[in-house]
Short mmCIF file of C-alpha atoms in Angstrom, two decimals:
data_model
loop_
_atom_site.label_atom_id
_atom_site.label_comp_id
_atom_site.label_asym_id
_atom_site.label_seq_id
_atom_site.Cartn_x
_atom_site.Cartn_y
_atom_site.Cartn_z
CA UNK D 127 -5.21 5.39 -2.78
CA UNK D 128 -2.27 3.02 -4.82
CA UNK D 129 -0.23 1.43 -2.36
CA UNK D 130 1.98 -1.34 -2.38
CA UNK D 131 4.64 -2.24 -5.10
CA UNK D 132 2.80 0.36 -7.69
CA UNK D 133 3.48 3.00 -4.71
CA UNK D 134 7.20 1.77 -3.55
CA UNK D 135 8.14 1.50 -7.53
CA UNK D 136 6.49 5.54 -7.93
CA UNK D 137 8.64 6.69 -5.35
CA UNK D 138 11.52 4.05 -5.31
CA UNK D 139 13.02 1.90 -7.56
CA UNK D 140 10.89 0.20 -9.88
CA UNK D 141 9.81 -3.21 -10.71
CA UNK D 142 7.29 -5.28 -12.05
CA UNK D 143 4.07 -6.38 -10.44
CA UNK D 144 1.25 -8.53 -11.20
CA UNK D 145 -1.39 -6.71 -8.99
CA UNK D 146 -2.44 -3.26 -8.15
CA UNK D 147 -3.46 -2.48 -4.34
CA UNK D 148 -5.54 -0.08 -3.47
CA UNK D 149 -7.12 1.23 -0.12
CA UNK D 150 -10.61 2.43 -0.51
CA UNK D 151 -13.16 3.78 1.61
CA UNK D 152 -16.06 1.31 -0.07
CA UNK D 153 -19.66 1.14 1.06
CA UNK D 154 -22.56 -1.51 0.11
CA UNK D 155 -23.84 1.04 -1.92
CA UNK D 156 -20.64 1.59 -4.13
CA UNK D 157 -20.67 -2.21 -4.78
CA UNK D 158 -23.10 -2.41 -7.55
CA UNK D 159 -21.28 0.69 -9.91
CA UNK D 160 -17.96 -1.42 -9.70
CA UNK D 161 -19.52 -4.90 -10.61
CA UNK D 162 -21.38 -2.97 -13.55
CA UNK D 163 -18.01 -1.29 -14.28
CA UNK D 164 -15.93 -4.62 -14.60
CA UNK D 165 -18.81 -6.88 -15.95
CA UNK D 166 -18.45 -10.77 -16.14
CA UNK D 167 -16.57 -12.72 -18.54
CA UNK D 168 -13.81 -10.28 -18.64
CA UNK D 169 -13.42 -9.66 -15.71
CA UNK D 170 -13.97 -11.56 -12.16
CA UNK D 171 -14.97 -10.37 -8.41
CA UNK D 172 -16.63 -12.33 -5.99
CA UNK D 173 -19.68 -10.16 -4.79
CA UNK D 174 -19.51 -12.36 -1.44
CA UNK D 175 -16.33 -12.05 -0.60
CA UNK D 176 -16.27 -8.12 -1.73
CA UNK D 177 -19.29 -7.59 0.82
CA UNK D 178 -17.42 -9.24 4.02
CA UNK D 179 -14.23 -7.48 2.86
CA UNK D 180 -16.66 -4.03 3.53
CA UNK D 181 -18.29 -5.97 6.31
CA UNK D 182 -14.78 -7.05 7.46
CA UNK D 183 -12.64 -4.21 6.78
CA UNK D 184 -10.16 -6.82 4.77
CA UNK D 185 -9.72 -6.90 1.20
CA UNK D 186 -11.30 -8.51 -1.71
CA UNK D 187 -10.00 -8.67 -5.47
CA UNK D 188 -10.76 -7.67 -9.17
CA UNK D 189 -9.33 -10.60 -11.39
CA UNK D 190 -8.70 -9.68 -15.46
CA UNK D 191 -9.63 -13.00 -16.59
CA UNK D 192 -7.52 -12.54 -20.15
CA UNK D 193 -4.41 -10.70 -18.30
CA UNK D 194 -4.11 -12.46 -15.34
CA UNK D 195 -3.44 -9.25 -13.69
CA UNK D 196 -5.59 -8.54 -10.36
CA UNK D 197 -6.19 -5.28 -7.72
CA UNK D 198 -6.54 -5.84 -4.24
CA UNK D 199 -9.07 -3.41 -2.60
CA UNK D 200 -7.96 -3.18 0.47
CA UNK D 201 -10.93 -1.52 3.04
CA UNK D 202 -9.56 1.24 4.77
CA UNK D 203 -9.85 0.43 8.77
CA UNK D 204 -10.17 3.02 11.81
CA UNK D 205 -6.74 1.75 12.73
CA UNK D 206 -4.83 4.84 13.79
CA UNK D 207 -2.00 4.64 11.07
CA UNK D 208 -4.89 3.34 8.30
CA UNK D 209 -6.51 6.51 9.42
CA UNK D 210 -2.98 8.66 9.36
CA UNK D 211 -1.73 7.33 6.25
CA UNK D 212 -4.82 7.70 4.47
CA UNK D 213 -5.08 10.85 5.39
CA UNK D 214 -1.79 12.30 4.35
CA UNK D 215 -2.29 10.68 0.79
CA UNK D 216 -1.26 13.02 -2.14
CA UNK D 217 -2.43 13.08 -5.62
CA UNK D 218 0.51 12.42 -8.24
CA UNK D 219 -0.27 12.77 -12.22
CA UNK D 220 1.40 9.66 -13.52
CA UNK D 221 1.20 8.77 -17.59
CA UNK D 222 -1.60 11.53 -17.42
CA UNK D 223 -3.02 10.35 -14.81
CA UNK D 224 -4.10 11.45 -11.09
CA UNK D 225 -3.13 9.21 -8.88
CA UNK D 226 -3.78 9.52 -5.17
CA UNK D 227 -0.90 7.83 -3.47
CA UNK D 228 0.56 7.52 0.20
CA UNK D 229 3.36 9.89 1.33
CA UNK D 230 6.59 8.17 0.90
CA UNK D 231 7.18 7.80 4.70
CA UNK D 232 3.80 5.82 4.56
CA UNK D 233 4.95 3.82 1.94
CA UNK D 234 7.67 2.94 3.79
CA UNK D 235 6.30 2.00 6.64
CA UNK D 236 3.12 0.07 5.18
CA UNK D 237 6.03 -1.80 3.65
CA UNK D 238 7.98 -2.70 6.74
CA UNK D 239 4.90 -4.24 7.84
CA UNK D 240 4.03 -5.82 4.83
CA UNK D 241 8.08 -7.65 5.84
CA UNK D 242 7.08 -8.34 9.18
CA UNK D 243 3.67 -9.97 8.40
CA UNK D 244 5.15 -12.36 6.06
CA UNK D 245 7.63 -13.48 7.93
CA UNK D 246 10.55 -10.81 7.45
CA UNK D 247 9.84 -10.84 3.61
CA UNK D 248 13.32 -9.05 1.79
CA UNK D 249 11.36 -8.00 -1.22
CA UNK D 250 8.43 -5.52 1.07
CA UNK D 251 12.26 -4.44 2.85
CA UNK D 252 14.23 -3.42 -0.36
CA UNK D 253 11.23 -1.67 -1.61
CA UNK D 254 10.62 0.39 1.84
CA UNK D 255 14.70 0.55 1.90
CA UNK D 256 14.91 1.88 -1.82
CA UNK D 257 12.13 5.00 -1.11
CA UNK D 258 14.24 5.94 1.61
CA UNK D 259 17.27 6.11 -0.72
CA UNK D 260 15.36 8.03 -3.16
CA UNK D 261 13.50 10.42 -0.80
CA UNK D 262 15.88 10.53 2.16
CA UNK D 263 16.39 14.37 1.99
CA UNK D 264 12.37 15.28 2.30
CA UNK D 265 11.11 12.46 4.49
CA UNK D 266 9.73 13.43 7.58
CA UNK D 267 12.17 11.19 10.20
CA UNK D 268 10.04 12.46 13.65
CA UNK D 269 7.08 10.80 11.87
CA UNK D 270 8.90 7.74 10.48
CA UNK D 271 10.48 6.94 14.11
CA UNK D 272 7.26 7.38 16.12
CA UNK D 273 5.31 5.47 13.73
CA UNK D 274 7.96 2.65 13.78
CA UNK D 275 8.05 2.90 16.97
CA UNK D 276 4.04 2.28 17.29
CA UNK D 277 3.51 -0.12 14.57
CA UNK D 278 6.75 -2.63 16.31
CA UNK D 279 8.80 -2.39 13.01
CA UNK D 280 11.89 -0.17 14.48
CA UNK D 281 14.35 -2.81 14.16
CA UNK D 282 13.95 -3.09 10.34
CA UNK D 283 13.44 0.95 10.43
CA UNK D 284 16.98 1.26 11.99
CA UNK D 285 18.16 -1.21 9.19
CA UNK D 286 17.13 1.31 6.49
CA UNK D 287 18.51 3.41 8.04
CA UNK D 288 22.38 2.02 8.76
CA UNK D 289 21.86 0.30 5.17
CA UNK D 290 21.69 3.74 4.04
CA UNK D 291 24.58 4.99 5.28
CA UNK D 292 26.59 2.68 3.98
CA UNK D 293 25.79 3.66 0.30
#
């Protein structure tokens, strides 16, 4: 599932990015098809650090080594909102593509955490607040306020929403 900026700038406002996140549901056994699909010297993963990141639960990257440009696999955890969000994904065709992506009052949420892990970071808030201005009328507000609620972001929550007004 695309998450992050990719997801906030699908159902936001967009902007650039240098990396792609992703949640996946990876196993051991997975490992070997994606190291023989993104084969050394273009491209760069760590097979150590990709098997604690399934070991783990954590993350692990994909480096283009002429780009620049990374994705962040992100291991999908038995967390109770991993497990909610993940479950409510969607797929989305994008440039002919089908995307599976969160809903957007996952995305907005994954992003107010994403602000309160790094310290109260503005750019993970203007991205959560920016999906909220662009699908206020069809998000789901029950779920958004419990899972605030649970996941100790309802202060910045209640910001998107006064922010909002105010527009």
């Amino acid at each position: 599932m695309v998450t992050g900026s990719l997801a906030s700038s699908l159902q936001g406002e967009p902007r650039s990015t240098h990396d792609i996140d992703l949640v996946v549901a990876m196993t051991h056994a997975a490992l070997p098809d994606l190291l023989e699909a993104f084969p050394p010297p273009d491209f760069y993963i760590d097979e150590a650090a990709a098997r604690a990141a399934i070991d783990e639960k954590h993350m692990f990257n994909l480096v283009s080594i002429a780009e620049g440009d990374k994705v962040d696999f992100w291991m999908v955890t038995e967390e109770p909102f991993d497990e909610s969000r993940f479950s409510r994904k969607r797929t989305e065709e994008v440039l002919g593509l089908a995307l599976a992506v969160p809903s957007p009052e996952d995305t907005i949420l994954a992003k107010l955490q994403w602000s309160k892990e790094t310290g109260g970071s503005e750019k993970h808030f203007i991205d959560a607040l920016r999906v909220y201005e662009v699908q206020g009328s069809i998000l789901d507000h029950q779920y958004l306020d419990e899972w605030a609620a649970r996941l100790d972001v309802a202060d910045p929550w209640r910001r998107i929403k006064e922010q909002a007004e105010l527009l």
